[in-house]
C-alpha atoms as a PDB file:
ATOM      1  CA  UNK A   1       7.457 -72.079   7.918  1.00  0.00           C
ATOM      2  CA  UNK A   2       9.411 -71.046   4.754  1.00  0.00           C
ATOM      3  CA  UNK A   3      12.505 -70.550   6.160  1.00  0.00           C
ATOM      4  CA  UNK A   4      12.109 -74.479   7.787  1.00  0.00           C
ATOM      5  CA  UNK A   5      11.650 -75.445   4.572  1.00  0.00           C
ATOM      6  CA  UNK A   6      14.417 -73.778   2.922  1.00  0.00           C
ATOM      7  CA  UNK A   7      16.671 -75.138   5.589  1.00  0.00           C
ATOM      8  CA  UNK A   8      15.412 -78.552   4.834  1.00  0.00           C
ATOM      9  CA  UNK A   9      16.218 -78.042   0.865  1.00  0.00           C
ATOM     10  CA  UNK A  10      19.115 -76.613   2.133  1.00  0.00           C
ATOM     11  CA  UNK A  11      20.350 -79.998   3.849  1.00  0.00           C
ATOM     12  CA  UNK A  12      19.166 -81.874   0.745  1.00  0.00           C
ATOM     13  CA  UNK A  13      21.082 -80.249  -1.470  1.00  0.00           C
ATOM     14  CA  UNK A  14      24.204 -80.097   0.855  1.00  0.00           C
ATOM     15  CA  UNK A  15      24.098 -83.828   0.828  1.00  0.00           C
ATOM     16  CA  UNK A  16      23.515 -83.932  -2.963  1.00  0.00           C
ATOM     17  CA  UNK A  17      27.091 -81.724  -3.299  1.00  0.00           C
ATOM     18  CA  UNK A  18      28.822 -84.029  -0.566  1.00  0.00           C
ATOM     19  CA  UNK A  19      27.796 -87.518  -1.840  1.00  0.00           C
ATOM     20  CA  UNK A  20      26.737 -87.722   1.491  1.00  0.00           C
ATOM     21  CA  UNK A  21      23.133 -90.004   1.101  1.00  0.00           C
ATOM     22  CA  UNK A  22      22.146 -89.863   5.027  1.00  0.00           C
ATOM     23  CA  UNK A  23      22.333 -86.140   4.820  1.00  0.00           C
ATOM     24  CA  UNK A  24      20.197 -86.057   1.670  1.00  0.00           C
ATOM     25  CA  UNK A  25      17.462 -88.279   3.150  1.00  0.00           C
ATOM     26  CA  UNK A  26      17.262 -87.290   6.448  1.00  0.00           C
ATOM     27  CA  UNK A  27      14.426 -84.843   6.019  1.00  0.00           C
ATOM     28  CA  UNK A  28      12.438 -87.447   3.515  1.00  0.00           C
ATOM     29  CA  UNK A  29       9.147 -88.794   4.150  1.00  0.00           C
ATOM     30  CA  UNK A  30       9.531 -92.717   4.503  1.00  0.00           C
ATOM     31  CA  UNK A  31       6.947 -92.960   1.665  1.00  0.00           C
ATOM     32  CA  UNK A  32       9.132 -90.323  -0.802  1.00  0.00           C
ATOM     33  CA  UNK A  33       7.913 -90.183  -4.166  1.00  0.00           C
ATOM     34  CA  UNK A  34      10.688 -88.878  -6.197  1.00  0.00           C
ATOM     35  CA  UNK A  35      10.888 -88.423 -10.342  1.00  0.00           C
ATOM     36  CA  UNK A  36      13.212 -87.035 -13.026  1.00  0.00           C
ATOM     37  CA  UNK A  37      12.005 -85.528 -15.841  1.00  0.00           C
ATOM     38  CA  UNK A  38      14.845 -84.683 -18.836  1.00  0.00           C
ATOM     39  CA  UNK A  39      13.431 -83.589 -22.074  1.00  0.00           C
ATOM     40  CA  UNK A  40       9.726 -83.720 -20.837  1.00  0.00           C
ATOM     41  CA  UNK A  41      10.165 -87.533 -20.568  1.00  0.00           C
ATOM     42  CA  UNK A  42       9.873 -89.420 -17.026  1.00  0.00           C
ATOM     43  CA  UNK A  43      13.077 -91.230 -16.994  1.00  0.00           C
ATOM     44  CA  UNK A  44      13.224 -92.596 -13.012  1.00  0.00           C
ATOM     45  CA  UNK A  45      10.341 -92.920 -10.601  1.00  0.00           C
ATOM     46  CA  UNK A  46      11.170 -93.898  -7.234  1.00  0.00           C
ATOM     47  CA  UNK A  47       9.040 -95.364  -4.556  1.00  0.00           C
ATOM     48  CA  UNK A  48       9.869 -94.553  -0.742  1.00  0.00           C
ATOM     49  CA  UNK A  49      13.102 -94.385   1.394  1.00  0.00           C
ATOM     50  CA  UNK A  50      14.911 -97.401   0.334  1.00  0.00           C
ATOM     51  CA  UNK A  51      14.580 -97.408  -3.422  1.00  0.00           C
ATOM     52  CA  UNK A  52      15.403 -93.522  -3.110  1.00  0.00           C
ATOM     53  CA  UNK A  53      18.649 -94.502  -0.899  1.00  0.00           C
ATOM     54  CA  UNK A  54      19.181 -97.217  -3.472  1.00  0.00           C
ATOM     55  CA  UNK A  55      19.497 -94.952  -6.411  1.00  0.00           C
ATOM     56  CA  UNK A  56      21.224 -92.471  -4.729  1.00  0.00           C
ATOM     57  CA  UNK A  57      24.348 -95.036  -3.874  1.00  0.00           C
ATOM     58  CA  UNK A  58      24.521 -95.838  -7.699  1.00  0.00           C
ATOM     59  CA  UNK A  59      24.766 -92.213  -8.600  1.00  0.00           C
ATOM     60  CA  UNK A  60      27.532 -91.117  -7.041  1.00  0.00           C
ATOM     61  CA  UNK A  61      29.478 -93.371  -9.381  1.00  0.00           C
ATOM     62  CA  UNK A  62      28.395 -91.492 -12.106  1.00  0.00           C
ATOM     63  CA  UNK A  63      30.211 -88.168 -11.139  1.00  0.00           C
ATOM     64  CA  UNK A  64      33.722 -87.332 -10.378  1.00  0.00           C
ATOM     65  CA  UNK A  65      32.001 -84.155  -8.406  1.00  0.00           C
ATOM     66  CA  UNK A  66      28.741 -82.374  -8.625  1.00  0.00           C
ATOM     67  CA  UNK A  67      27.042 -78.892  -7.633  1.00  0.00           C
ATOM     68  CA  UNK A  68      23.600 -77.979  -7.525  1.00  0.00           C
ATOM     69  CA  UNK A  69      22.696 -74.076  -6.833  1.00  0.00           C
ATOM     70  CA  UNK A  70      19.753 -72.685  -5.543  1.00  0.00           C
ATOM     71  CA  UNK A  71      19.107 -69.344  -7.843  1.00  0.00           C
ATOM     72  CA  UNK A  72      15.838 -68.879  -6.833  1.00  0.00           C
ATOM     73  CA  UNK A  73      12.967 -70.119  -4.184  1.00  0.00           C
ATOM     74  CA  UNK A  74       8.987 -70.229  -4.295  1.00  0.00           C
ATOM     75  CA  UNK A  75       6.947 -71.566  -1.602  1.00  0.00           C
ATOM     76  CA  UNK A  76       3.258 -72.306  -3.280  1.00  0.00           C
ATOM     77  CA  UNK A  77       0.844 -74.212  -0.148  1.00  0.00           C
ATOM     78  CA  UNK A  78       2.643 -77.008   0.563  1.00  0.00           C
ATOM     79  CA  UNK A  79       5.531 -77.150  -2.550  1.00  0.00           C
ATOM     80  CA  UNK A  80       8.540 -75.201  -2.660  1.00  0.00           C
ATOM     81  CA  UNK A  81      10.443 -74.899  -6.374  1.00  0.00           C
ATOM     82  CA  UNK A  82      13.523 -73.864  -6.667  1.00  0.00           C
ATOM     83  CA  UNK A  83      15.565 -73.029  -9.857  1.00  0.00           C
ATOM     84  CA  UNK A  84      19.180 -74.271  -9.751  1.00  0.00           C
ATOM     85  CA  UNK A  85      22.344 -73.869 -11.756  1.00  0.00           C
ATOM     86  CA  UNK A  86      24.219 -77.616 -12.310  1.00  0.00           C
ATOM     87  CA  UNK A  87      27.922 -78.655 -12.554  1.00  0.00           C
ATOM     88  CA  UNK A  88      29.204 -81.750 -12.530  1.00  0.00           C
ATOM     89  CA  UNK A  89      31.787 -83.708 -13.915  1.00  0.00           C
ATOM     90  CA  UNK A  90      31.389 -87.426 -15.010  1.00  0.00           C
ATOM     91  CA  UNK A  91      32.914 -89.980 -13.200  1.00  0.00           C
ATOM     92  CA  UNK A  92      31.976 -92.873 -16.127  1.00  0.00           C
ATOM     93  CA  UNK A  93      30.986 -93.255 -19.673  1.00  0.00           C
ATOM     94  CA  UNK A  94      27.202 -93.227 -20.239  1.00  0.00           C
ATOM     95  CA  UNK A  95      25.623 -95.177 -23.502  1.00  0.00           C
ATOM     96  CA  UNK A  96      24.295 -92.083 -24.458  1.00  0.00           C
ATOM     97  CA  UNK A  97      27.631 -90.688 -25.799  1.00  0.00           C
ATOM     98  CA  UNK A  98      28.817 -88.797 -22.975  1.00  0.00           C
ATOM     99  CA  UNK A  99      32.533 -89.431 -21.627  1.00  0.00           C
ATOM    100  CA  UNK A 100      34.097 -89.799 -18.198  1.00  0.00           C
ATOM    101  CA  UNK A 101      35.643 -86.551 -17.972  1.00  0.00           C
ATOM    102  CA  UNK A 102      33.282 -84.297 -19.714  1.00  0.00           C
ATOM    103  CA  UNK A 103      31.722 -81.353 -17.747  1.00  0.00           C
ATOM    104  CA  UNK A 104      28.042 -80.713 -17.503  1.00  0.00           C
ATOM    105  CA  UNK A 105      26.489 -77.221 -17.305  1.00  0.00           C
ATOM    106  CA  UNK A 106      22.639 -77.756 -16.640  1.00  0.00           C
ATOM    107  CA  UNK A 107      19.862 -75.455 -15.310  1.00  0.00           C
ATOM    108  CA  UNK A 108      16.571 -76.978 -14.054  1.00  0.00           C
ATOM    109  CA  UNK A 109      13.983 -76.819 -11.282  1.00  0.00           C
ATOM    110  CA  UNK A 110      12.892 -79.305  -8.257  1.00  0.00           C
ATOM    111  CA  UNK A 111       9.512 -79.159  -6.517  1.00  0.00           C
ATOM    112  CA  UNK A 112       9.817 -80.442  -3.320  1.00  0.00           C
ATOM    113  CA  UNK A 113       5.850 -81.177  -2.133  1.00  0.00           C
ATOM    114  CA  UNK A 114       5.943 -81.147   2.292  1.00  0.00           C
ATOM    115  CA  UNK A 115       4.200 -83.378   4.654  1.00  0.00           C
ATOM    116  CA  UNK A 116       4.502 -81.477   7.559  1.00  0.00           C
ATOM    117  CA  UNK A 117       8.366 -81.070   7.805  1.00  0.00           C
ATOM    118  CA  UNK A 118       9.563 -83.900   5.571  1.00  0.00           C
ATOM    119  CA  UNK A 119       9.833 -84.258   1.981  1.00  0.00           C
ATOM    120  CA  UNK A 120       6.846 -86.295   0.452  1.00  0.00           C
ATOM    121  CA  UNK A 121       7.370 -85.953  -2.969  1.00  0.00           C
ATOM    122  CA  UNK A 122      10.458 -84.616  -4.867  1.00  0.00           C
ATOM    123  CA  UNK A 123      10.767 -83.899  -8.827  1.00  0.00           C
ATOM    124  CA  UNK A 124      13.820 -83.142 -10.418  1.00  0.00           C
ATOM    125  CA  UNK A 125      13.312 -81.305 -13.753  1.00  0.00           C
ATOM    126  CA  UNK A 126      15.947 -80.439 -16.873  1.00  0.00           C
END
């Protein structure tokens, strides 16, 4: 069962690398509940399949290219976390102060919560 999962996250993260959004969703649950948390502050909750594929779309303007590494895998019932290392470079200028250009060097965690093989809930954290 772990090693279906970590093929699934695989995938996921594939797509994530490739900009490829039908490769990232194919393993969701229609009913994905998906969140980012940067800074300990919810800044995006997302509510099933289309609002996920929305957001997705819009994102890959905001990169020039971007890389998510797995560095490490737990499997706890039915979650999986995994600790990644994140590269990207921006594709725009965001009202925060950050340029087009300017490389980011991240780590974080997801927790990717299974419904039998699809993803049911997903939370990005930095």
């Amino acid at each position: 069962m772990d090693s279906i999962r970590e093929s699934i996250i695989q995938n996921y993260i594939d797509g994530y690398n490739e900009f490829d959004i039908e490769k990232m969703v194919r393993d969701l649950d229609d009913e994905i509940v998906f969140q980012n948390i940067q800074n300990n502050e919810v800044n995006i909750t997302l509510n099933g399949i289309n609002a996920f594929k929305q957001q997705a779309e819009q994102a890959k303007s905001y990169f020039e290219n971007r890389h998510q590494k797995v560095t490490s895998t737990k499997h706890i019932d039915d979650k999986t976390v995994i600790e990644i290392e994140y590269s990207a470079v921006l594709g725009m200028d965001f009202p925060n102060g950050l340029k087009k250009g300017q490389r980011l060097e991240l780590k974080g965690k997801s927790i990717f919560v299974f419904k039998g093989n699809k993803i049911s809930e997903l939370t990005d954290i930095s």
